[in-house]
Amino acid sequence: MTRHDVTLEWPDGRTQEIEVDGKETVLEAAQRAGARLPYDCRKGTCITCVGRLIELEDGRDEPNDDGAAASDANGTEAPRDAAAAFTYRRSPAALTDGEQADGYVLLCIAHPQADCRIEVGPRVRAGVGDSPWA
């Protein structure tokens, strides 16, 4: 069974590494490990559980020619496309294609496809719009 190590990172600097097996979502593995993450619907429709992919740890990140991670004009590390790093139990219809391209992922229905680091917490939720069904 495929397993991936996922590091959860909160804005206050706390981190927790969890192991996610192939049949679990990130939220299920976090709860099994005792990590407290916000959630509500468990169907990927309310956006309460949203996280943001910070880094893939399988070598798929392509560094710039100078070896540095890609960054935008402000020097901020460029977002990672979550669509390449996760499969979903069902379509993440509450996220736009642009939000997914900016690294946002619905943790209640997401299965990681590689070891990765994910930013979690209320600041991440503030970065996306409201659920289209709210």
mmCIF file with all atom_site columns, C-alpha atoms in Angstrom:
data_model
loop_
_atom_site.group_PDB
_atom_site.id
_atom_site.type_symbol
_atom_site.label_atom_id
_atom_site.label_alt_id
_atom_site.label_comp_id
_atom_site.label_asym_id
_atom_site.label_entity_id
_atom_site.label_seq_id
_atom_site.pdbx_PDB_ins_code
_atom_site.Cartn_x
_atom_site.Cartn_y
_atom_site.Cartn_z
_atom_site.occupancy
_atom_site.B_iso_or_equiv
_atom_site.pdbx_formal_charge
_atom_site.auth_seq_id
_atom_site.auth_comp_id
_atom_site.auth_asym_id
_atom_site.auth_atom_id
_atom_site.pdbx_PDB_model_num
ATOM 1   C CA . MET A 1 1   ? 0.000   0.000  0.000   1.00 0.00 ? 1   MET A CA 1
ATOM 2   C CA . THR A 1 2   ? 1.347   3.396  -0.965  1.00 0.00 ? 2   THR A CA 1
ATOM 3   C CA . ARG A 1 3   ? 1.981   5.806  1.887   1.00 0.00 ? 3   ARG A CA 1
ATOM 4   C CA . HIS A 1 4   ? 3.096   9.401  1.840   1.00 0.00 ? 4   HIS A CA 1
ATOM 5   C CA . ASP A 1 5   ? 4.552   11.609 4.527   1.00 0.00 ? 5   ASP A CA 1
ATOM 6   C CA . VAL A 1 6   ? 2.681   14.910 4.781   1.00 0.00 ? 6   VAL A CA 1
ATOM 7   C CA . THR A 1 7   ? 3.970   17.743 6.943   1.00 0.00 ? 7   THR A CA 1
ATOM 8   C CA . LEU A 1 8   ? 1.251   20.069 8.228   1.00 0.00 ? 8   LEU A CA 1
ATOM 9   C CA . GLU A 1 9   ? 2.455   23.612 8.949   1.00 0.00 ? 9   GLU A CA 1
ATOM 10  C CA . TRP A 1 10  ? 0.510   26.170 11.005  1.00 0.00 ? 10  TRP A CA 1
ATOM 11  C CA . PRO A 1 11  ? 1.140   29.950 10.851  1.00 0.00 ? 11  PRO A CA 1
ATOM 12  C CA . ASP A 1 12  ? 2.496   29.954 14.427  1.00 0.00 ? 12  ASP A CA 1
ATOM 13  C CA . GLY A 1 13  ? 5.389   27.735 13.348  1.00 0.00 ? 13  GLY A CA 1
ATOM 14  C CA . ARG A 1 14  ? 4.039   24.426 14.630  1.00 0.00 ? 14  ARG A CA 1
ATOM 15  C CA . THR A 1 15  ? 4.502   21.452 12.353  1.00 0.00 ? 15  THR A CA 1
ATOM 16  C CA . GLN A 1 16  ? 3.325   17.860 12.506  1.00 0.00 ? 16  GLN A CA 1
ATOM 17  C CA . GLU A 1 17  ? 4.275   15.080 10.150  1.00 0.00 ? 17  GLU A CA 1
ATOM 18  C CA . ILE A 1 18  ? 1.569   12.524 9.423   1.00 0.00 ? 18  ILE A CA 1
ATOM 19  C CA . GLU A 1 19  ? 1.632   9.370  7.359   1.00 0.00 ? 19  GLU A CA 1
ATOM 20  C CA . VAL A 1 20  ? -1.238  9.094  4.867   1.00 0.00 ? 20  VAL A CA 1
ATOM 21  C CA . ASP A 1 21  ? -1.984  5.679  3.380   1.00 0.00 ? 21  ASP A CA 1
ATOM 22  C CA . GLY A 1 22  ? -3.465  5.253  -0.080  1.00 0.00 ? 22  GLY A CA 1
ATOM 23  C CA . LYS A 1 23  ? -7.057  4.911  1.114   1.00 0.00 ? 23  LYS A CA 1
ATOM 24  C CA . GLU A 1 24  ? -7.055  7.848  3.544   1.00 0.00 ? 24  GLU A CA 1
ATOM 25  C CA . THR A 1 25  ? -7.634  11.508 2.955   1.00 0.00 ? 25  THR A CA 1
ATOM 26  C CA . VAL A 1 26  ? -5.261  14.012 4.524   1.00 0.00 ? 26  VAL A CA 1
ATOM 27  C CA . LEU A 1 27  ? -7.986  14.973 7.027   1.00 0.00 ? 27  LEU A CA 1
ATOM 28  C CA . GLU A 1 28  ? -8.576  11.336 8.055   1.00 0.00 ? 28  GLU A CA 1
ATOM 29  C CA . ALA A 1 29  ? -4.851  10.741 8.577   1.00 0.00 ? 29  ALA A CA 1
ATOM 30  C CA . ALA A 1 30  ? -4.522  13.996 10.542  1.00 0.00 ? 30  ALA A CA 1
ATOM 31  C CA . GLN A 1 31  ? -7.373  13.005 12.840  1.00 0.00 ? 31  GLN A CA 1
ATOM 32  C CA . ARG A 1 32  ? -5.881  9.523  13.344  1.00 0.00 ? 32  ARG A CA 1
ATOM 33  C CA . ALA A 1 33  ? -2.604  11.215 14.328  1.00 0.00 ? 33  ALA A CA 1
ATOM 34  C CA . GLY A 1 34  ? -4.332  13.611 16.731  1.00 0.00 ? 34  GLY A CA 1
ATOM 35  C CA . ALA A 1 35  ? -3.841  16.747 14.632  1.00 0.00 ? 35  ALA A CA 1
ATOM 36  C CA . ARG A 1 36  ? -6.724  19.203 14.872  1.00 0.00 ? 36  ARG A CA 1
ATOM 37  C CA . LEU A 1 37  ? -7.763  20.604 11.511  1.00 0.00 ? 37  LEU A CA 1
ATOM 38  C CA . PRO A 1 38  ? -10.950 22.527 10.700  1.00 0.00 ? 38  PRO A CA 1
ATOM 39  C CA . TYR A 1 39  ? -13.596 20.693 8.677   1.00 0.00 ? 39  TYR A CA 1
ATOM 40  C CA . ASP A 1 40  ? -17.344 20.605 8.269   1.00 0.00 ? 40  ASP A CA 1
ATOM 41  C CA . CYS A 1 41  ? -19.038 18.826 5.342   1.00 0.00 ? 41  CYS A CA 1
ATOM 42  C CA . ARG A 1 42  ? -16.425 16.111 4.551   1.00 0.00 ? 42  ARG A CA 1
ATOM 43  C CA . LYS A 1 43  ? -17.677 16.274 0.966   1.00 0.00 ? 43  LYS A CA 1
ATOM 44  C CA . GLY A 1 44  ? -15.436 19.028 -0.397  1.00 0.00 ? 44  GLY A CA 1
ATOM 45  C CA . THR A 1 45  ? -18.214 21.545 -0.762  1.00 0.00 ? 45  THR A CA 1
ATOM 46  C CA . CYS A 1 46  ? -17.793 23.978 2.151   1.00 0.00 ? 46  CYS A CA 1
ATOM 47  C CA . ILE A 1 47  ? -14.054 24.901 1.881   1.00 0.00 ? 47  ILE A CA 1
ATOM 48  C CA . THR A 1 48  ? -13.643 24.790 5.692   1.00 0.00 ? 48  THR A CA 1
ATOM 49  C CA . CYS A 1 49  ? -10.842 22.185 5.398   1.00 0.00 ? 49  CYS A CA 1
ATOM 50  C CA . VAL A 1 50  ? -8.795  23.989 2.742   1.00 0.00 ? 50  VAL A CA 1
ATOM 51  C CA . GLY A 1 51  ? -5.007  23.818 2.923   1.00 0.00 ? 51  GLY A CA 1
ATOM 52  C CA . ARG A 1 52  ? -2.282  25.067 0.592   1.00 0.00 ? 52  ARG A CA 1
ATOM 53  C CA . LEU A 1 53  ? 0.475   22.981 -0.914  1.00 0.00 ? 53  LEU A CA 1
ATOM 54  C CA . ILE A 1 54  ? 3.855   24.475 -0.029  1.00 0.00 ? 54  ILE A CA 1
ATOM 55  C CA . GLU A 1 55  ? 6.247   21.923 -1.447  1.00 0.00 ? 55  GLU A CA 1
ATOM 56  C CA . LEU A 1 56  ? 6.389   18.519 -3.045  1.00 0.00 ? 56  LEU A CA 1
ATOM 57  C CA . GLU A 1 57  ? 9.172   16.406 -1.650  1.00 0.00 ? 57  GLU A CA 1
ATOM 58  C CA . ASP A 1 58  ? 9.522   13.925 -4.491  1.00 0.00 ? 58  ASP A CA 1
ATOM 59  C CA . GLY A 1 59  ? 11.772  15.934 -6.769  1.00 0.00 ? 59  GLY A CA 1
ATOM 60  C CA . ARG A 1 60  ? 8.964   17.044 -9.072  1.00 0.00 ? 60  ARG A CA 1
ATOM 61  C CA . ASP A 1 61  ? 9.563   20.696 -8.174  1.00 0.00 ? 61  ASP A CA 1
ATOM 62  C CA . GLU A 1 62  ? 11.596  22.215 -10.939 1.00 0.00 ? 62  GLU A CA 1
ATOM 63  C CA . PRO A 1 63  ? 14.138  24.716 -9.603  1.00 0.00 ? 63  PRO A CA 1
ATOM 64  C CA . ASN A 1 64  ? 15.244  27.735 -11.633 1.00 0.00 ? 64  ASN A CA 1
ATOM 65  C CA . ASP A 1 65  ? 18.513  27.590 -13.566 1.00 0.00 ? 65  ASP A CA 1
ATOM 66  C CA . ASP A 1 66  ? 20.335  28.884 -10.483 1.00 0.00 ? 66  ASP A CA 1
ATOM 67  C CA . GLY A 1 67  ? 18.935  26.016 -8.400  1.00 0.00 ? 67  GLY A CA 1
ATOM 68  C CA . ALA A 1 68  ? 16.498  28.172 -6.422  1.00 0.00 ? 68  ALA A CA 1
ATOM 69  C CA . ALA A 1 69  ? 12.807  27.415 -6.137  1.00 0.00 ? 69  ALA A CA 1
ATOM 70  C CA . ALA A 1 70  ? 10.588  29.297 -8.561  1.00 0.00 ? 70  ALA A CA 1
ATOM 71  C CA . SER A 1 71  ? 9.376   32.640 -7.182  1.00 0.00 ? 71  SER A CA 1
ATOM 72  C CA . ASP A 1 72  ? 7.213   35.540 -8.303  1.00 0.00 ? 72  ASP A CA 1
ATOM 73  C CA . ALA A 1 73  ? 8.261   39.161 -8.907  1.00 0.00 ? 73  ALA A CA 1
ATOM 74  C CA . ASN A 1 74  ? 8.036   39.911 -5.156  1.00 0.00 ? 74  ASN A CA 1
ATOM 75  C CA . GLY A 1 75  ? 10.385  37.078 -4.308  1.00 0.00 ? 75  GLY A CA 1
ATOM 76  C CA . THR A 1 76  ? 7.573   35.002 -2.850  1.00 0.00 ? 76  THR A CA 1
ATOM 77  C CA . GLU A 1 77  ? 7.940   31.328 -3.585  1.00 0.00 ? 77  GLU A CA 1
ATOM 78  C CA . ALA A 1 78  ? 5.600   30.417 -6.419  1.00 0.00 ? 78  ALA A CA 1
ATOM 79  C CA . PRO A 1 79  ? 2.597   28.258 -5.517  1.00 0.00 ? 79  PRO A CA 1
ATOM 80  C CA . ARG A 1 80  ? 2.612   24.587 -6.351  1.00 0.00 ? 80  ARG A CA 1
ATOM 81  C CA . ASP A 1 81  ? -0.196  23.245 -8.520  1.00 0.00 ? 81  ASP A CA 1
ATOM 82  C CA . ALA A 1 82  ? -2.271  21.065 -6.213  1.00 0.00 ? 82  ALA A CA 1
ATOM 83  C CA . ALA A 1 83  ? -3.847  19.239 -9.149  1.00 0.00 ? 83  ALA A CA 1
ATOM 84  C CA . ALA A 1 84  ? -0.529  17.526 -9.821  1.00 0.00 ? 84  ALA A CA 1
ATOM 85  C CA . ALA A 1 85  ? -0.036  16.462 -6.203  1.00 0.00 ? 85  ALA A CA 1
ATOM 86  C CA . PHE A 1 86  ? -3.435  15.107 -5.132  1.00 0.00 ? 86  PHE A CA 1
ATOM 87  C CA . THR A 1 87  ? -6.232  12.921 -6.357  1.00 0.00 ? 87  THR A CA 1
ATOM 88  C CA . TYR A 1 88  ? -9.692  13.445 -4.964  1.00 0.00 ? 88  TYR A CA 1
ATOM 89  C CA . ARG A 1 89  ? -12.381 11.167 -3.609  1.00 0.00 ? 89  ARG A CA 1
ATOM 90  C CA . ARG A 1 90  ? -14.793 13.302 -5.667  1.00 0.00 ? 90  ARG A CA 1
ATOM 91  C CA . SER A 1 91  ? -14.383 16.444 -7.737  1.00 0.00 ? 91  SER A CA 1
ATOM 92  C CA . PRO A 1 92  ? -13.149 19.438 -5.678  1.00 0.00 ? 92  PRO A CA 1
ATOM 93  C CA . ALA A 1 93  ? -15.939 21.530 -7.177  1.00 0.00 ? 93  ALA A CA 1
ATOM 94  C CA . ALA A 1 94  ? -15.737 24.135 -4.392  1.00 0.00 ? 94  ALA A CA 1
ATOM 95  C CA . LEU A 1 95  ? -12.320 25.239 -5.691  1.00 0.00 ? 95  LEU A CA 1
ATOM 96  C CA . THR A 1 96  ? -11.811 27.034 -8.974  1.00 0.00 ? 96  THR A CA 1
ATOM 97  C CA . ASP A 1 97  ? -9.148  25.861 -11.411 1.00 0.00 ? 97  ASP A CA 1
ATOM 98  C CA . GLY A 1 98  ? -7.173  28.990 -10.500 1.00 0.00 ? 98  GLY A CA 1
ATOM 99  C CA . GLU A 1 99  ? -7.318  28.219 -6.775  1.00 0.00 ? 99  GLU A CA 1
ATOM 100 C CA . GLN A 1 100 ? -6.078  24.682 -7.453  1.00 0.00 ? 100 GLN A CA 1
ATOM 101 C CA . ALA A 1 101 ? -3.286  26.079 -9.633  1.00 0.00 ? 101 ALA A CA 1
ATOM 102 C CA . ASP A 1 102 ? -2.377  28.348 -6.689  1.00 0.00 ? 102 ASP A CA 1
ATOM 103 C CA . GLY A 1 103 ? -1.907  25.240 -4.522  1.00 0.00 ? 103 GLY A CA 1
ATOM 104 C CA . TYR A 1 104 ? -5.201  25.147 -2.619  1.00 0.00 ? 104 TYR A CA 1
ATOM 105 C CA . VAL A 1 105 ? -6.465  21.667 -1.757  1.00 0.00 ? 105 VAL A CA 1
ATOM 106 C CA . LEU A 1 106 ? -9.566  20.362 0.038   1.00 0.00 ? 106 LEU A CA 1
ATOM 107 C CA . LEU A 1 107 ? -8.059  18.130 2.715   1.00 0.00 ? 107 LEU A CA 1
ATOM 108 C CA . CYS A 1 108 ? -11.300 16.263 3.545   1.00 0.00 ? 108 CYS A CA 1
ATOM 109 C CA . ILE A 1 109 ? -11.384 14.575 0.119   1.00 0.00 ? 109 ILE A CA 1
ATOM 110 C CA . ALA A 1 110 ? -7.710  14.739 -0.982  1.00 0.00 ? 110 ALA A CA 1
ATOM 111 C CA . HIS A 1 111 ? -5.297  11.820 -1.335  1.00 0.00 ? 111 HIS A CA 1
ATOM 112 C CA . PRO A 1 112 ? -1.626  12.889 -1.668  1.00 0.00 ? 112 PRO A CA 1
ATOM 113 C CA . GLN A 1 113 ? 0.367   11.407 -4.544  1.00 0.00 ? 113 GLN A CA 1
ATOM 114 C CA . ALA A 1 114 ? 3.759   12.354 -3.083  1.00 0.00 ? 114 ALA A CA 1
ATOM 115 C CA . ASP A 1 115 ? 5.381   13.398 0.167   1.00 0.00 ? 115 ASP A CA 1
ATOM 116 C CA . CYS A 1 116 ? 4.610   17.070 0.657   1.00 0.00 ? 116 CYS A CA 1
ATOM 117 C CA . ARG A 1 117 ? 4.274   20.061 3.006   1.00 0.00 ? 117 ARG A CA 1
ATOM 118 C CA . ILE A 1 118 ? 0.872   21.748 3.428   1.00 0.00 ? 118 ILE A CA 1
ATOM 119 C CA . GLU A 1 119 ? 0.056   25.077 5.086   1.00 0.00 ? 119 GLU A CA 1
ATOM 120 C CA . VAL A 1 120 ? -3.057  24.769 7.259   1.00 0.00 ? 120 VAL A CA 1
ATOM 121 C CA . GLY A 1 121 ? -5.094  27.080 9.464   1.00 0.00 ? 121 GLY A CA 1
ATOM 122 C CA . PRO A 1 122 ? -7.449  30.051 9.177   1.00 0.00 ? 122 PRO A CA 1
ATOM 123 C CA . ARG A 1 123 ? -5.062  32.187 7.116   1.00 0.00 ? 123 ARG A CA 1
ATOM 124 C CA . VAL A 1 124 ? -5.254  29.641 4.311   1.00 0.00 ? 124 VAL A CA 1
ATOM 125 C CA . ARG A 1 125 ? -9.051  29.725 4.412   1.00 0.00 ? 125 ARG A CA 1
ATOM 126 C CA . ALA A 1 126 ? -8.935  33.527 4.054   1.00 0.00 ? 126 ALA A CA 1
ATOM 127 C CA . GLY A 1 127 ? -7.021  33.149 0.770   1.00 0.00 ? 127 GLY A CA 1
ATOM 128 C CA . VAL A 1 128 ? -9.880  31.519 -1.126  1.00 0.00 ? 128 VAL A CA 1
ATOM 129 C CA . GLY A 1 129 ? -13.393 32.684 -1.868  1.00 0.00 ? 129 GLY A CA 1
ATOM 130 C CA . ASP A 1 130 ? -16.523 31.433 -0.185  1.00 0.00 ? 130 ASP A CA 1
ATOM 131 C CA . SER A 1 131 ? -18.028 28.132 -1.129  1.00 0.00 ? 131 SER A CA 1
ATOM 132 C CA . PRO A 1 132 ? -20.093 28.530 -4.295  1.00 0.00 ? 132 PRO A CA 1
ATOM 133 C CA . TRP A 1 133 ? -22.944 26.883 -2.358  1.00 0.00 ? 133 TRP A CA 1
ATOM 134 C CA . ALA A 1 134 ? -22.768 29.130 0.743   1.00 0.00 ? 134 ALA A CA 1
#
